[in-house]
Amino acid sequence: MLMTDRRALVTGACKGLGQYLAASLAAEDWDVTGVGRCPEEQVAAVSNVTYLQADLSRPETSAALSERLDPALDLVVHCAVAYPPARPSGPEPRDLEEVFRVNAFAPYHLTLNLLARKPADRFCSYVVVNSEAIYSADDHSAVYAASKAALRVLTAGLAAGCRSAGAAVSTLLLGPLADRSKLAEIETIAARKGLPASDVVRLFLRRSNPNLVIDEFIDHASCLRSVRYLAELGPTANGMLCKLDGGSSGSLV
Ligand SMILES: NC(=O)c1ccc[n+]([C@@H]2O[C@H](COP(=O)([O-])OP(=O)(O)OC[C@H]3O[C@@H](n4cnc5c(N)ncnc54)[C@H](OP(=O)(O)O)[C@@H]3O)[C@@H](O)[C@H]2O)c1
């Protein structure tokens, strides 16, 4: 297969890890379709990335999206994520529905729809991005963590259904990322306390989860390498759980 024949779909491509993965794969000559909620005008144009606007919180989106896509894909990365809005009275039923739809139901349904339309002779890797939050939920993260725990179980079910189907469904389970909002918060605290930002990150990581054995946030480049690794493993990666989480789930588990 020529390098330029490689075709990837990345959800959550407006910002954060999804945007980084879409742009990085495109720079490596993948033909990338990026899916995001925000309007196309708000997304920086990247060569080799075709942007599709779609709201994954709507139940009809997964089926409609798979109809719009060319089903000849080599890699699908489910990266989109929703969090419940902070409300003084706690999350409302509609918040739970939206979070579960975007984080668990959409990747599940979209994968099922794409698998049903996949050309029989084309192997495809589906990488489902999950979170260490499933091991350490508290009152603030419970809704998000529950949606990701549901995603983890649904992903295992998809992998079981992929046996002999010319596809692999794996999980990339991540710990705290070096995302823009965390880095900005760290810079502010570092400036206020007169400390190097690296010291503040180290303290933050020790306090946020005592199981963590890393001193730095997980960088996007390491996530890209992990996605590439899972894709390169081919059928062997079916059902695989790749943890790039800094030990979040504890050393004995
Ligand atoms: N950040 C972390 O520390 C961390 C830790 C562990 C795991 N993860 C996982 O890593 C992945 C990427 O996280 P991130 O922090 O990079 O994400 P992010 O910056 O919050 O970006 C989320 C993306 O999902 C899109 N999205 C949200 N709701 C959507 C909807 N209804 N329909 C379509 N797209 C929607 C967003 O679009 P808009 O821009 O339009 O909202 C955005 O492009 C997620 O699966 C997350 O669970 C992250």
Short mmCIF file of C-alpha atoms and ligand atoms in Angstrom, two decimals:
data_model
loop_
_atom_site.label_atom_id
_atom_site.label_comp_id
_atom_site.label_asym_id
_atom_site.label_seq_id
_atom_site.Cartn_x
_atom_site.Cartn_y
_atom_site.Cartn_z
CA MET A 1 0.00 0.00 0.00
CA LEU A 2 1.33 3.48 -0.86
CA MET A 3 1.78 5.87 2.10
CA THR A 4 -0.83 8.21 0.61
CA ASP A 5 -3.40 5.38 0.52
CA ARG A 6 -3.66 5.34 4.30
CA ARG A 7 -6.96 6.78 5.45
CA ALA A 8 -7.83 7.76 9.01
CA LEU A 9 -10.86 9.12 10.82
CA VAL A 10 -10.34 11.08 14.06
CA THR A 11 -13.21 12.33 16.22
CA GLY A 12 -12.89 15.32 18.53
CA ALA A 13 -10.70 17.01 15.92
CA CYS A 14 -11.53 20.66 16.80
CA LYS A 15 -9.06 20.90 19.65
CA GLY A 16 -6.89 19.04 22.15
CA LEU A 17 -5.58 15.55 21.45
CA GLY A 18 -7.96 14.90 18.54
CA GLN A 19 -6.79 18.01 16.71
CA TYR A 20 -3.15 17.08 17.36
CA LEU A 21 -3.61 13.49 16.14
CA ALA A 22 -5.49 14.57 13.00
CA ALA A 23 -2.80 17.13 12.08
CA SER A 24 0.10 14.78 12.93
CA LEU A 25 -1.28 11.85 10.93
CA ALA A 26 -1.92 14.22 8.01
CA ALA A 27 1.70 15.42 8.24
CA GLU A 28 2.72 11.74 7.95
CA ASP A 29 0.81 11.53 4.65
CA TRP A 30 -2.36 9.97 6.00
CA ASP A 31 -5.53 11.14 4.32
CA VAL A 32 -7.46 12.26 7.41
CA THR A 33 -11.12 13.04 8.06
CA GLY A 34 -11.55 14.99 11.30
CA VAL A 35 -14.94 15.06 12.98
CA GLY A 36 -15.86 17.77 15.46
CA ARG A 37 -18.80 19.66 16.86
CA CYS A 38 -17.64 23.21 16.18
CA PRO A 39 -18.40 24.90 12.83
CA GLU A 40 -15.83 24.45 10.08
CA GLU A 41 -14.97 28.19 10.05
CA GLN A 42 -13.61 27.84 13.59
CA VAL A 43 -11.22 25.00 12.74
CA ALA A 44 -7.75 25.83 11.42
CA ALA A 45 -7.40 24.35 7.92
CA VAL A 46 -4.76 21.62 7.76
CA SER A 47 -3.48 20.09 4.55
CA ASN A 48 -4.70 16.45 4.14
CA VAL A 49 -7.43 16.91 6.79
CA THR A 50 -11.05 17.08 5.65
CA TYR A 51 -13.22 18.44 8.43
CA LEU A 52 -16.78 17.20 9.02
CA GLN A 53 -19.03 18.97 11.50
CA ALA A 54 -21.19 16.54 13.49
CA ASP A 55 -22.78 16.64 16.94
CA LEU A 56 -22.11 13.23 18.50
CA SER A 57 -24.56 13.92 21.33
CA ARG A 58 -27.45 13.44 18.89
CA PRO A 59 -28.65 9.83 18.65
CA GLU A 60 -28.99 9.93 14.87
CA THR A 61 -25.47 11.26 14.21
CA SER A 62 -23.47 8.00 14.20
CA ALA A 63 -25.57 6.38 11.47
CA ALA A 64 -25.73 9.60 9.42
CA LEU A 65 -21.98 10.15 9.76
CA SER A 66 -21.06 6.64 8.67
CA GLU A 67 -23.25 7.16 5.57
CA ARG A 68 -21.32 10.36 4.75
CA LEU A 69 -17.92 8.68 5.12
CA ASP A 70 -16.07 6.54 2.62
CA PRO A 71 -15.99 3.22 4.55
CA ALA A 72 -12.52 2.31 3.19
CA LEU A 73 -10.58 3.34 6.30
CA ASP A 74 -7.36 2.00 7.87
CA LEU A 75 -7.53 3.75 11.24
CA VAL A 76 -10.31 5.24 13.35
CA VAL A 77 -9.44 7.13 16.56
CA HIS A 78 -12.33 7.92 18.90
CA CYS A 79 -11.14 10.97 20.79
CA ALA A 80 -14.22 13.20 21.25
CA VAL A 81 -15.19 13.78 24.85
CA ALA A 82 -17.90 15.66 26.73
CA TYR A 83 -18.01 16.64 30.40
CA PRO A 84 -21.10 17.56 32.41
CA PRO A 85 -21.45 21.31 33.03
CA ALA A 86 -20.70 22.38 36.61
CA ARG A 87 -24.03 23.11 38.31
CA PRO A 88 -24.41 24.01 42.00
CA SER A 89 -27.29 21.51 42.25
CA GLY A 90 -25.34 18.69 40.56
CA PRO A 91 -25.78 17.19 37.10
CA GLU A 92 -29.24 17.09 35.56
CA PRO A 93 -30.58 14.04 33.65
CA ARG A 94 -29.95 15.76 30.31
CA ASP A 95 -26.28 16.31 31.29
CA LEU A 96 -25.87 12.60 31.97
CA GLU A 97 -27.52 11.73 28.68
CA GLU A 98 -25.24 14.03 26.68
CA VAL A 99 -22.06 12.81 28.38
CA PHE A 100 -22.98 9.14 27.89
CA ARG A 101 -24.01 9.76 24.28
CA VAL A 102 -20.75 11.48 23.27
CA ASN A 103 -18.35 9.41 25.38
CA ALA A 104 -19.81 5.90 25.16
CA PHE A 105 -22.77 5.46 22.79
CA ALA A 106 -21.37 7.44 19.82
CA PRO A 107 -18.02 5.59 19.57
CA TYR A 108 -19.86 2.29 20.00
CA HIS A 109 -22.53 2.98 17.37
CA LEU A 110 -20.14 4.66 14.94
CA THR A 111 -17.77 1.67 15.14
CA LEU A 112 -20.64 -0.78 14.60
CA ASN A 113 -21.86 1.24 11.60
CA LEU A 114 -18.38 1.52 10.09
CA LEU A 115 -17.70 -2.19 10.64
CA ALA A 116 -20.93 -3.05 8.85
CA ARG A 117 -19.84 -1.00 5.82
CA LYS A 118 -16.12 -1.89 5.89
CA PRO A 119 -14.79 -3.44 2.65
CA ALA A 120 -14.08 -7.11 3.44
CA ASP A 121 -10.53 -6.91 2.05
CA ARG A 122 -9.48 -3.78 4.00
CA PHE A 123 -8.14 -4.14 7.53
CA CYS A 124 -9.05 -1.33 9.94
CA SER A 125 -7.75 -0.47 13.44
CA TYR A 126 -10.19 1.24 15.81
CA VAL A 127 -8.45 2.96 18.71
CA VAL A 128 -10.80 4.06 21.48
CA VAL A 129 -9.34 6.71 23.79
CA ASN A 130 -10.28 6.14 27.42
CA SER A 131 -9.26 7.61 30.76
CA GLU A 132 -7.70 6.61 34.07
CA ALA A 133 -10.73 8.32 35.62
CA ILE A 134 -12.49 4.94 35.47
CA TYR A 135 -10.25 3.78 38.35
CA SER A 136 -10.51 6.83 40.58
CA ALA A 137 -13.89 8.53 40.40
CA ASP A 138 -14.96 11.08 42.99
CA ASP A 139 -18.03 13.30 43.31
CA HIS A 140 -16.68 15.69 40.66
CA SER A 141 -15.67 13.10 38.08
CA ALA A 142 -18.29 10.36 38.65
CA VAL A 143 -20.46 11.12 35.59
CA TYR A 144 -17.49 11.39 33.24
CA ALA A 145 -15.83 8.31 34.80
CA ALA A 146 -19.04 6.27 34.55
CA SER A 147 -19.39 7.14 30.85
CA LYS A 148 -15.79 6.10 30.23
CA ALA A 149 -16.28 2.88 32.23
CA ALA A 150 -19.29 2.12 30.02
CA LEU A 151 -17.11 2.87 26.99
CA ARG A 152 -14.48 0.43 28.23
CA VAL A 153 -17.03 -2.41 28.49
CA LEU A 154 -18.63 -1.54 25.13
CA THR A 155 -15.15 -1.52 23.56
CA ALA A 156 -14.47 -5.03 24.90
CA GLY A 157 -17.78 -6.11 23.34
CA LEU A 158 -16.79 -4.59 19.98
CA ALA A 159 -13.45 -6.41 20.09
CA ALA A 160 -15.21 -9.71 20.76
CA GLY A 161 -17.41 -9.08 17.71
CA CYS A 162 -14.35 -8.30 15.56
CA ARG A 163 -12.83 -11.77 15.60
CA SER A 164 -12.14 -12.76 11.99
CA ALA A 165 -13.66 -9.49 10.78
CA GLY A 166 -10.51 -7.86 9.40
CA ALA A 167 -10.49 -5.30 12.19
CA ALA A 168 -8.99 -4.64 15.62
CA VAL A 169 -10.62 -2.63 18.39
CA SER A 170 -8.25 -1.50 21.13
CA THR A 171 -8.29 0.92 24.04
CA LEU A 172 -5.71 3.66 24.64
CA LEU A 173 -6.20 4.52 28.31
CA LEU A 174 -4.63 7.84 29.20
CA GLY A 175 -3.61 9.62 32.38
CA PRO A 176 -3.43 13.40 32.80
CA LEU A 177 -2.55 15.06 29.50
CA ALA A 178 -0.49 18.18 28.91
CA ASP A 179 -3.57 19.99 27.67
CA ARG A 180 -3.80 23.73 27.18
CA SER A 181 -6.11 24.44 30.13
CA LYS A 182 -4.00 22.50 32.65
CA LEU A 183 -0.78 24.09 31.40
CA ALA A 184 -2.30 27.59 31.69
CA GLU A 185 -3.46 26.84 35.25
CA ILE A 186 0.01 25.54 36.18
CA GLU A 187 1.68 28.68 34.73
CA THR A 188 -0.63 30.89 36.79
CA ILE A 189 0.09 29.00 40.02
CA ALA A 190 3.83 28.89 39.28
CA ALA A 191 3.90 32.68 38.73
CA ARG A 192 1.91 33.29 41.94
CA LYS A 193 4.13 31.04 44.06
CA GLY A 194 7.41 32.00 42.36
CA LEU A 195 8.15 28.34 41.55
CA PRO A 196 9.28 26.69 38.31
CA ALA A 197 6.27 25.26 36.43
CA SER A 198 7.86 21.78 36.52
CA ASP A 199 7.74 21.84 40.38
CA VAL A 200 4.05 22.78 40.32
CA VAL A 201 3.30 19.94 37.86
CA ARG A 202 5.13 17.46 40.10
CA LEU A 203 3.16 18.57 43.16
CA PHE A 204 -0.14 18.59 41.24
CA LEU A 205 0.41 15.04 39.99
CA ARG A 206 1.31 13.73 43.45
CA ARG A 207 -1.79 15.28 44.98
CA SER A 208 -4.27 14.57 42.19
CA ASN A 209 -3.70 10.80 42.31
CA PRO A 210 -1.32 9.12 44.80
CA ASN A 211 -0.87 6.15 42.44
CA LEU A 212 0.82 8.27 39.78
CA VAL A 213 4.52 7.54 39.26
CA ILE A 214 5.23 10.29 36.72
CA ASP A 215 6.52 13.82 37.27
CA GLU A 216 5.24 15.32 34.01
CA PHE A 217 1.93 15.40 32.20
CA ILE A 218 1.53 12.90 29.37
CA ASP A 219 2.40 14.68 26.13
CA HIS A 220 0.43 14.46 22.91
CA ALA A 221 3.43 13.08 21.01
CA SER A 222 3.47 9.99 23.27
CA CYS A 223 -0.25 9.48 22.59
CA LEU A 224 0.44 9.65 18.84
CA ARG A 225 3.22 7.05 19.18
CA SER A 226 0.82 4.79 21.09
CA VAL A 227 -1.89 5.16 18.43
CA ARG A 228 0.67 4.32 15.74
CA TYR A 229 1.86 1.31 17.77
CA LEU A 230 -1.69 -0.04 18.18
CA ALA A 231 -2.38 0.46 14.47
CA GLU A 232 0.90 -1.20 13.47
CA LEU A 233 0.11 -4.28 15.57
CA GLY A 234 -2.77 -5.02 13.21
CA PRO A 235 -5.13 -7.85 14.20
CA THR A 236 -2.98 -8.67 17.27
CA ALA A 237 -4.18 -5.45 18.91
CA ASN A 238 -7.80 -6.61 18.96
CA GLY A 239 -9.06 -6.41 22.55
CA MET A 240 -5.81 -4.77 23.73
CA LEU A 241 -5.71 -2.29 26.59
CA CYS A 242 -2.74 0.07 26.21
CA LYS A 243 -2.24 2.10 29.37
CA LEU A 244 -0.32 5.35 29.00
CA ASP A 245 -1.56 6.58 32.35
CA GLY A 246 1.44 7.18 34.61
CA GLY A 247 0.42 4.31 36.86
CA SER A 248 -2.94 5.87 37.70
CA SER A 249 -4.64 2.57 38.36
CA GLY A 250 -2.08 1.46 40.93
CA SER A 251 0.97 -0.72 40.58
CA LEU A 252 -0.62 -4.02 41.63
CA VAL A 253 -3.67 -3.99 39.34
N1 LIG B 1 -7.20 15.89 29.01
C1 LIG B 1 -6.81 14.90 29.82
O1 LIG B 1 -6.08 15.11 30.81
C2 LIG B 1 -7.25 13.48 29.56
C3 LIG B 1 -6.90 12.48 30.47
C4 LIG B 1 -7.28 11.17 30.20
C5 LIG B 1 -7.98 10.86 29.04
N2 LIG B 1 -8.32 11.87 28.19
C6 LIG B 1 -9.09 11.50 26.98
O2 LIG B 1 -8.39 11.96 25.85
C7 LIG B 1 -9.31 12.33 24.82
C8 LIG B 1 -9.01 13.75 24.34
O3 LIG B 1 -9.13 14.62 25.46
P1 LIG B 1 -8.83 16.18 25.30
O4 LIG B 1 -8.64 16.71 26.68
O5 LIG B 1 -7.77 16.39 24.29
O6 LIG B 1 -10.24 16.69 24.74
P2 LIG B 1 -10.74 18.20 24.51
O7 LIG B 1 -9.59 19.12 24.34
O8 LIG B 1 -11.76 18.52 25.57
O9 LIG B 1 -11.47 18.09 23.09
C9 LIG B 1 -12.64 17.34 23.00
C10 LIG B 1 -13.08 17.27 21.57
O10 LIG B 1 -14.35 16.57 21.52
C11 LIG B 1 -15.27 17.36 20.80
N3 LIG B 1 -16.66 17.19 21.23
C12 LIG B 1 -17.22 17.48 22.42
N4 LIG B 1 -18.55 17.27 22.39
C13 LIG B 1 -18.82 16.84 21.12
C14 LIG B 1 -20.01 16.50 20.44
N5 LIG B 1 -21.21 16.56 21.04
N6 LIG B 1 -19.93 16.13 19.14
C15 LIG B 1 -18.73 16.09 18.49
N7 LIG B 1 -17.57 16.41 19.09
C16 LIG B 1 -17.62 16.79 20.38
C17 LIG B 1 -14.84 18.80 21.08
O11 LIG B 1 -15.42 19.66 20.14
P3 LIG B 1 -15.70 21.22 20.54
O12 LIG B 1 -14.36 21.87 20.52
O13 LIG B 1 -16.62 21.71 19.49
O14 LIG B 1 -16.33 21.20 21.92
C18 LIG B 1 -13.32 18.65 20.96
O15 LIG B 1 -12.93 18.65 19.62
C19 LIG B 1 -10.71 12.18 25.43
O16 LIG B 1 -11.28 10.95 25.03
C20 LIG B 1 -10.45 12.18 26.93
O17 LIG B 1 -11.42 11.45 27.65
C21 LIG B 1 -7.98 13.16 28.40
#
